Structure formats: C-alpha cells, structure tokens
Amino acid sequence: MAFTDDLLDNGADVWAAQFDHPFVTELAAGTLDEAAFRCWLAQDYRYLFDYARTFAVAGAKARDEDAMATLLGGADAVLNGELDLHRSFAAEYGVTAEELAATTKRPTCEAYTSFLVRTAYDRPVPVAAAALYPCMQGYLDVADHMADLATEEHRYTPFIETYTGEEFRAETAALRELVDDYAERYPGYHDEMHEAFRTSARLELAFWEMAYTQEEWDE
C-alpha cells in the first residue's frame, strides 16, 4: 500500500464528514447561500497566499531537483492560476480584487494558514509535504463527489469543473507522488507526516464549516 493510501485510510472519517457537510452538498445542488460562498471565496483567497508560501518555503528547503520542481511548481500554480480564478469568481459576485485583498482572516483560516507556514519553516520537508497534501487531494475528492451529486448545471458548476479538471488532477498527482517518495526515503518521519496530514485534514473540514456559518471573531 502506498503511504498516501494509508494517510487517506486513516483520514477516511474526515473525508466522509467533508462529503456530508452542508456546504458541500448544497453547493453540489446549486442551493448554497450566496453569502456562504462569498465567505469561502474571500477566505480561501487569503488562505491561498499562505498555501503558496508553504510550497515555496518547502521548495527552498528541498535538496533534490524533482522535489524542488514539484513544490515550487505548486507555489507557481497557486500564484499564477488559482488566485486568478478566485478573482474571476469574485468579479461575478460583485467583489473586487481590492476587497479580496483587504479581507481579514476568520479564526479557522488564521489557524490553518499559521499551521501550514509554521510547519514549512520548522519541520522537515517531508512533513511539510504531508501537511500540504490534504488540501489538494481533499478538493479533488470533494469536487468529484459534488460532480456525482449534481443533477444539472448551476451557478456553482464552474467551481466543480475547476477542481475536477485535468490540470488540478495532475498537480494533485504530482504532490501525492512526492509524499509517497518522501515516505519511502524517510520512514523515520512517518509519524510526523501522519500527524501533519491529520491536522490539515481536520482544518479542511473546519474551513467548510467556517464558510457555511460565516464564522466571526469573538469581540
């Protein structure tokens, strides 16, 4: 069994909870409250900058060419692809790029991005790669699940198409291959990689909840 299969088996409960979350099921049906989607959009926009930063820091610490290419390529894909997509989505909902950039992170977004960046700086690269992996694999799997649930095209169809597209599948496969390669070469990091994966997976689930409830800071 590949190490990433083991990670996903151990995270099966979190994946099931994501599949059943109302943000996911209602987006698939096209009935999700626009305010919840706008919350996700703005928070994910802010999240992606730190996600790219995590890729970049891990890539700078990597010691072999293939790992550097995958990790730095991940940062590039976010900065020069996914962020543009979010700005495009936002424009359709009347949100400007300036408004996105001025968005304040909600508590869950702050917790998640802080965990990722801290892991990239403080932990070995294999652990950082494991922390990065749940976002990409999770979005691919959730979007595939949404596609299975969707019965017709609607305003959120572009979201589903983006995260089930061939480009995103290829990027996810590259990161998965890197995590498996690191696990094979550095078995001593397995426990830390499992822990980092599990933490990110739980924060992925919390991110859907944050957007659905439009979480706010307690004053």
CSV table of C-alpha atoms in Angstrom, one decimal:
chain,number,residue,atom,x,y,z
A,1,MET,CA,0.0,0.0,0.0
A,2,ALA,CA,1.3,3.5,-0.9
A,3,PHE,CA,1.9,5.7,2.1
A,4,THR,CA,-0.7,8.2,0.8
A,5,ASP,CA,-3.3,5.4,0.7
A,6,ASP,CA,-2.5,4.8,4.3
A,7,LEU,CA,-2.9,8.5,5.1
A,8,LEU,CA,-6.3,8.6,3.3
A,9,ASP,CA,-7.5,5.4,5.0
A,10,ASN,CA,-6.6,6.9,8.4
A,11,GLY,CA,-8.4,10.1,7.4
A,12,ALA,CA,-11.5,8.4,6.0
A,13,ASP,CA,-13.7,9.7,8.8
A,14,VAL,CA,-12.7,13.3,8.0
A,15,TRP,CA,-13.3,12.7,4.2
A,16,ALA,CA,-16.7,11.3,5.0
A,17,ALA,CA,-17.6,14.3,7.1
A,18,GLN,CA,-16.5,16.6,4.3
A,19,PHE,CA,-18.7,14.7,1.8
A,20,ASP,CA,-21.7,15.1,4.1
A,21,HIS,CA,-21.1,18.7,5.0
A,22,PRO,CA,-24.0,21.0,4.0
A,23,PHE,CA,-21.6,23.4,2.3
A,24,VAL,CA,-20.5,20.6,0.0
A,25,THR,CA,-23.9,19.0,-0.6
A,26,GLU,CA,-25.7,22.4,-1.1
A,27,LEU,CA,-23.0,23.7,-3.4
A,28,ALA,CA,-23.4,20.4,-5.5
A,29,ALA,CA,-27.1,21.0,-5.7
A,30,GLY,CA,-26.7,24.7,-6.5
A,31,THR,CA,-28.7,25.8,-3.5
A,32,LEU,CA,-25.8,27.1,-1.3
A,33,ASP,CA,-26.5,30.5,0.2
A,34,GLU,CA,-24.5,33.0,-1.8
A,35,ALA,CA,-23.3,34.7,1.4
A,36,ALA,CA,-21.6,31.4,2.4
A,37,PHE,CA,-19.9,31.0,-1.0
A,38,ARG,CA,-18.7,34.6,-0.8
A,39,CYS,CA,-17.3,33.9,2.6
A,40,TRP,CA,-15.5,30.8,1.3
A,41,LEU,CA,-14.2,32.7,-1.7
A,42,ALA,CA,-12.7,35.6,0.3
A,43,GLN,CA,-11.2,33.4,3.0
A,44,ASP,CA,-9.8,30.9,0.5
A,45,TYR,CA,-8.2,33.8,-1.4
A,46,ARG,CA,-6.4,34.8,1.8
A,47,TYR,CA,-5.6,31.2,2.5
A,48,LEU,CA,-4.0,30.6,-0.9
A,49,PHE,CA,-1.3,33.2,-0.3
A,50,ASP,CA,0.0,31.2,2.7
A,51,TYR,CA,-0.6,27.9,0.9
A,52,ALA,CA,1.7,29.2,-1.9
A,53,ARG,CA,4.2,30.4,0.8
A,54,THR,CA,4.2,27.0,2.3
A,55,PHE,CA,5.0,25.4,-1.0
A,56,ALA,CA,7.7,28.0,-1.6
A,57,VAL,CA,9.4,27.6,1.8
A,58,ALA,CA,9.3,23.8,1.5
A,59,GLY,CA,10.7,24.0,-2.1
A,60,ALA,CA,13.5,26.2,-1.0
A,61,LYS,CA,14.5,23.7,1.7
A,62,ALA,CA,14.2,20.7,-0.6
A,63,ARG,CA,17.5,19.1,-1.6
A,64,ASP,CA,16.7,17.3,-4.9
A,65,GLU,CA,15.6,18.7,-8.2
A,66,ASP,CA,12.3,16.8,-8.6
A,67,ALA,CA,11.1,17.8,-5.1
A,68,MET,CA,12.0,21.4,-5.8
A,69,ALA,CA,10.2,21.3,-9.1
A,70,THR,CA,7.0,19.9,-7.6
A,71,LEU,CA,7.0,22.2,-4.6
A,72,LEU,CA,8.0,25.4,-6.4
A,73,GLY,CA,5.6,24.5,-9.2
A,74,GLY,CA,2.8,24.2,-6.6
A,75,ALA,CA,3.5,27.7,-5.5
A,76,ASP,CA,3.5,28.9,-9.1
A,77,ALA,CA,0.2,27.2,-9.8
A,78,VAL,CA,-1.4,29.0,-6.9
A,79,LEU,CA,0.0,32.4,-7.6
A,80,ASN,CA,-0.4,32.4,-11.3
A,81,GLY,CA,-3.5,30.3,-11.7
A,82,GLU,CA,-5.8,29.6,-8.7
A,83,LEU,CA,-5.7,33.2,-7.4
A,84,ASP,CA,-6.7,34.5,-10.8
A,85,LEU,CA,-9.6,32.0,-10.8
A,86,HIS,CA,-10.7,33.3,-7.4
A,87,ARG,CA,-10.6,36.9,-8.7
A,88,SER,CA,-12.7,35.9,-11.6
A,89,PHE,CA,-15.2,34.1,-9.4
A,90,ALA,CA,-15.3,37.2,-7.1
A,91,ALA,CA,-16.0,39.6,-10.0
A,92,GLU,CA,-19.1,37.5,-10.9
A,93,TYR,CA,-20.3,38.1,-7.4
A,94,GLY,CA,-19.5,41.8,-7.4
A,95,VAL,CA,-16.4,41.6,-5.2
A,96,THR,CA,-13.3,43.5,-6.4
A,97,ALA,CA,-9.7,42.3,-6.2
A,98,GLU,CA,-9.1,45.1,-3.7
A,99,GLU,CA,-11.9,43.9,-1.5
A,100,LEU,CA,-10.5,40.4,-1.6
A,101,ALA,CA,-7.0,41.6,-0.6
A,102,ALA,CA,-8.4,43.6,2.3
A,103,THR,CA,-10.3,40.6,3.7
A,104,THR,CA,-9.5,39.8,7.3
A,105,LYS,CA,-8.9,36.1,8.0
A,106,ARG,CA,-11.5,34.4,10.2
A,107,PRO,CA,-10.3,32.3,13.1
A,108,THR,CA,-10.2,29.0,11.3
A,109,CYS,CA,-8.4,30.4,8.3
A,110,GLU,CA,-5.9,32.0,10.6
A,111,ALA,CA,-5.4,28.7,12.4
A,112,TYR,CA,-5.0,26.7,9.2
A,113,THR,CA,-2.5,29.1,7.5
A,114,SER,CA,-0.5,29.6,10.6
A,115,PHE,CA,-0.2,25.8,11.0
A,116,LEU,CA,1.0,25.4,7.3
A,117,VAL,CA,3.5,28.2,7.4
A,118,ARG,CA,4.9,27.1,10.8
A,119,THR,CA,5.2,23.5,9.6
A,120,ALA,CA,7.1,24.6,6.4
A,121,TYR,CA,9.6,26.7,8.4
A,122,ASP,CA,10.0,24.5,11.5
A,123,ARG,CA,9.6,20.9,10.3
A,124,PRO,CA,11.4,18.7,7.7
A,125,VAL,CA,10.3,19.0,4.1
A,126,PRO,CA,8.5,15.5,4.1
A,127,VAL,CA,6.3,16.7,7.0
A,128,ALA,CA,5.5,20.0,5.2
A,129,ALA,CA,4.6,18.0,2.1
A,130,ALA,CA,2.2,15.8,4.1
A,131,ALA,CA,0.6,19.0,5.6
A,132,LEU,CA,0.1,20.4,2.1
A,133,TYR,CA,-1.4,17.2,0.7
A,134,PRO,CA,-4.9,17.2,2.3
A,135,CYS,CA,-5.9,20.5,0.6
A,136,MET,CA,-5.3,19.3,-2.9
A,137,GLN,CA,-6.5,15.7,-2.5
A,138,GLY,CA,-9.4,16.9,-0.5
A,139,TYR,CA,-10.6,19.4,-3.0
A,140,LEU,CA,-10.2,16.9,-5.8
A,141,ASP,CA,-12.2,14.2,-3.9
A,142,VAL,CA,-14.8,16.6,-2.7
A,143,ALA,CA,-15.3,18.1,-6.2
A,144,ASP,CA,-15.6,14.6,-7.7
A,145,HIS,CA,-18.2,13.9,-5.0
A,146,MET,CA,-20.0,17.1,-5.9
A,147,ALA,CA,-20.0,16.2,-9.6
A,148,ASP,CA,-21.6,12.8,-8.7
A,149,LEU,CA,-24.3,14.6,-6.7
A,150,ALA,CA,-25.0,17.4,-9.2
A,151,THR,CA,-28.0,16.8,-11.4
A,152,GLU,CA,-27.8,19.9,-13.6
A,153,GLU,CA,-25.6,22.9,-14.3
A,154,HIS,CA,-26.0,25.9,-12.0
A,155,ARG,CA,-24.1,28.9,-10.8
A,156,TYR,CA,-21.5,26.8,-8.9
A,157,THR,CA,-20.8,24.5,-11.7
A,158,PRO,CA,-17.5,26.3,-12.6
A,159,PHE,CA,-16.2,25.6,-9.1
A,160,ILE,CA,-16.9,21.8,-9.6
A,161,GLU,CA,-15.3,21.9,-13.1
A,162,THR,CA,-12.2,23.7,-11.8
A,163,TYR,CA,-11.4,21.1,-9.1
A,164,THR,CA,-12.2,18.1,-11.3
A,165,GLY,CA,-10.2,19.4,-14.3
A,166,GLU,CA,-7.2,17.6,-15.7
A,167,GLU,CA,-4.8,20.4,-14.7
A,168,PHE,CA,-5.8,20.1,-11.0
A,169,ARG,CA,-5.7,16.3,-11.2
A,170,ALA,CA,-2.1,16.5,-12.5
A,171,GLU,CA,-1.0,18.9,-9.8
A,172,THR,CA,-2.6,16.7,-7.1
A,173,ALA,CA,-0.9,13.6,-8.5
A,174,ALA,CA,2.5,15.2,-8.5
A,175,LEU,CA,2.2,16.1,-4.8
A,176,ARG,CA,0.9,12.7,-4.0
A,177,GLU,CA,3.9,11.1,-5.7
A,178,LEU,CA,6.2,13.4,-3.8
A,179,VAL,CA,4.7,12.5,-0.4
A,180,ASP,CA,5.0,8.8,-1.3
A,181,ASP,CA,8.6,9.3,-2.4
A,182,TYR,CA,9.5,11.1,0.8
A,183,ALA,CA,7.8,8.4,2.9
A,184,GLU,CA,9.8,5.7,1.2
A,185,ARG,CA,13.1,7.6,1.7
A,186,TYR,CA,12.5,8.8,5.2
A,187,PRO,CA,10.5,6.2,7.2
A,188,GLY,CA,11.5,7.9,10.4
A,189,TYR,CA,9.2,10.8,9.6
A,190,HIS,CA,6.1,8.6,9.1
A,191,ASP,CA,4.5,9.5,12.5
A,192,GLU,CA,5.1,13.2,12.0
A,193,MET,CA,3.7,13.0,8.4
A,194,HIS,CA,0.6,11.3,9.7
A,195,GLU,CA,0.1,13.9,12.4
A,196,ALA,CA,0.6,16.8,9.9
A,197,PHE,CA,-1.8,15.2,7.4
A,198,ARG,CA,-4.4,14.6,10.0
A,199,THR,CA,-4.2,18.2,11.3
A,200,SER,CA,-4.6,19.7,7.9
A,201,ALA,CA,-7.4,17.4,7.0
A,202,ARG,CA,-9.3,18.4,10.2
A,203,LEU,CA,-8.7,22.0,9.3
A,204,GLU,CA,-10.0,21.4,5.8
A,205,LEU,CA,-13.3,20.2,7.3
A,206,ALA,CA,-13.3,23.2,9.7
A,207,PHE,CA,-12.9,25.5,6.7
A,208,TRP,CA,-16.1,24.3,5.1
A,209,GLU,CA,-17.9,24.9,8.5
A,210,MET,CA,-16.3,28.3,8.8
A,211,ALA,CA,-17.7,29.4,5.4
A,212,TYR,CA,-21.1,27.8,6.0
A,213,THR,CA,-21.6,29.5,9.3
A,214,GLN,CA,-19.8,32.7,8.3
A,215,GLU,CA,-17.6,32.4,11.4
A,216,GLU,CA,-16.6,35.7,13.1
A,217,TRP,CA,-14.1,36.6,15.7
A,218,ASP,CA,-15.4,36.9,19.3
A,219,GLU,CA,-15.0,40.5,20.3
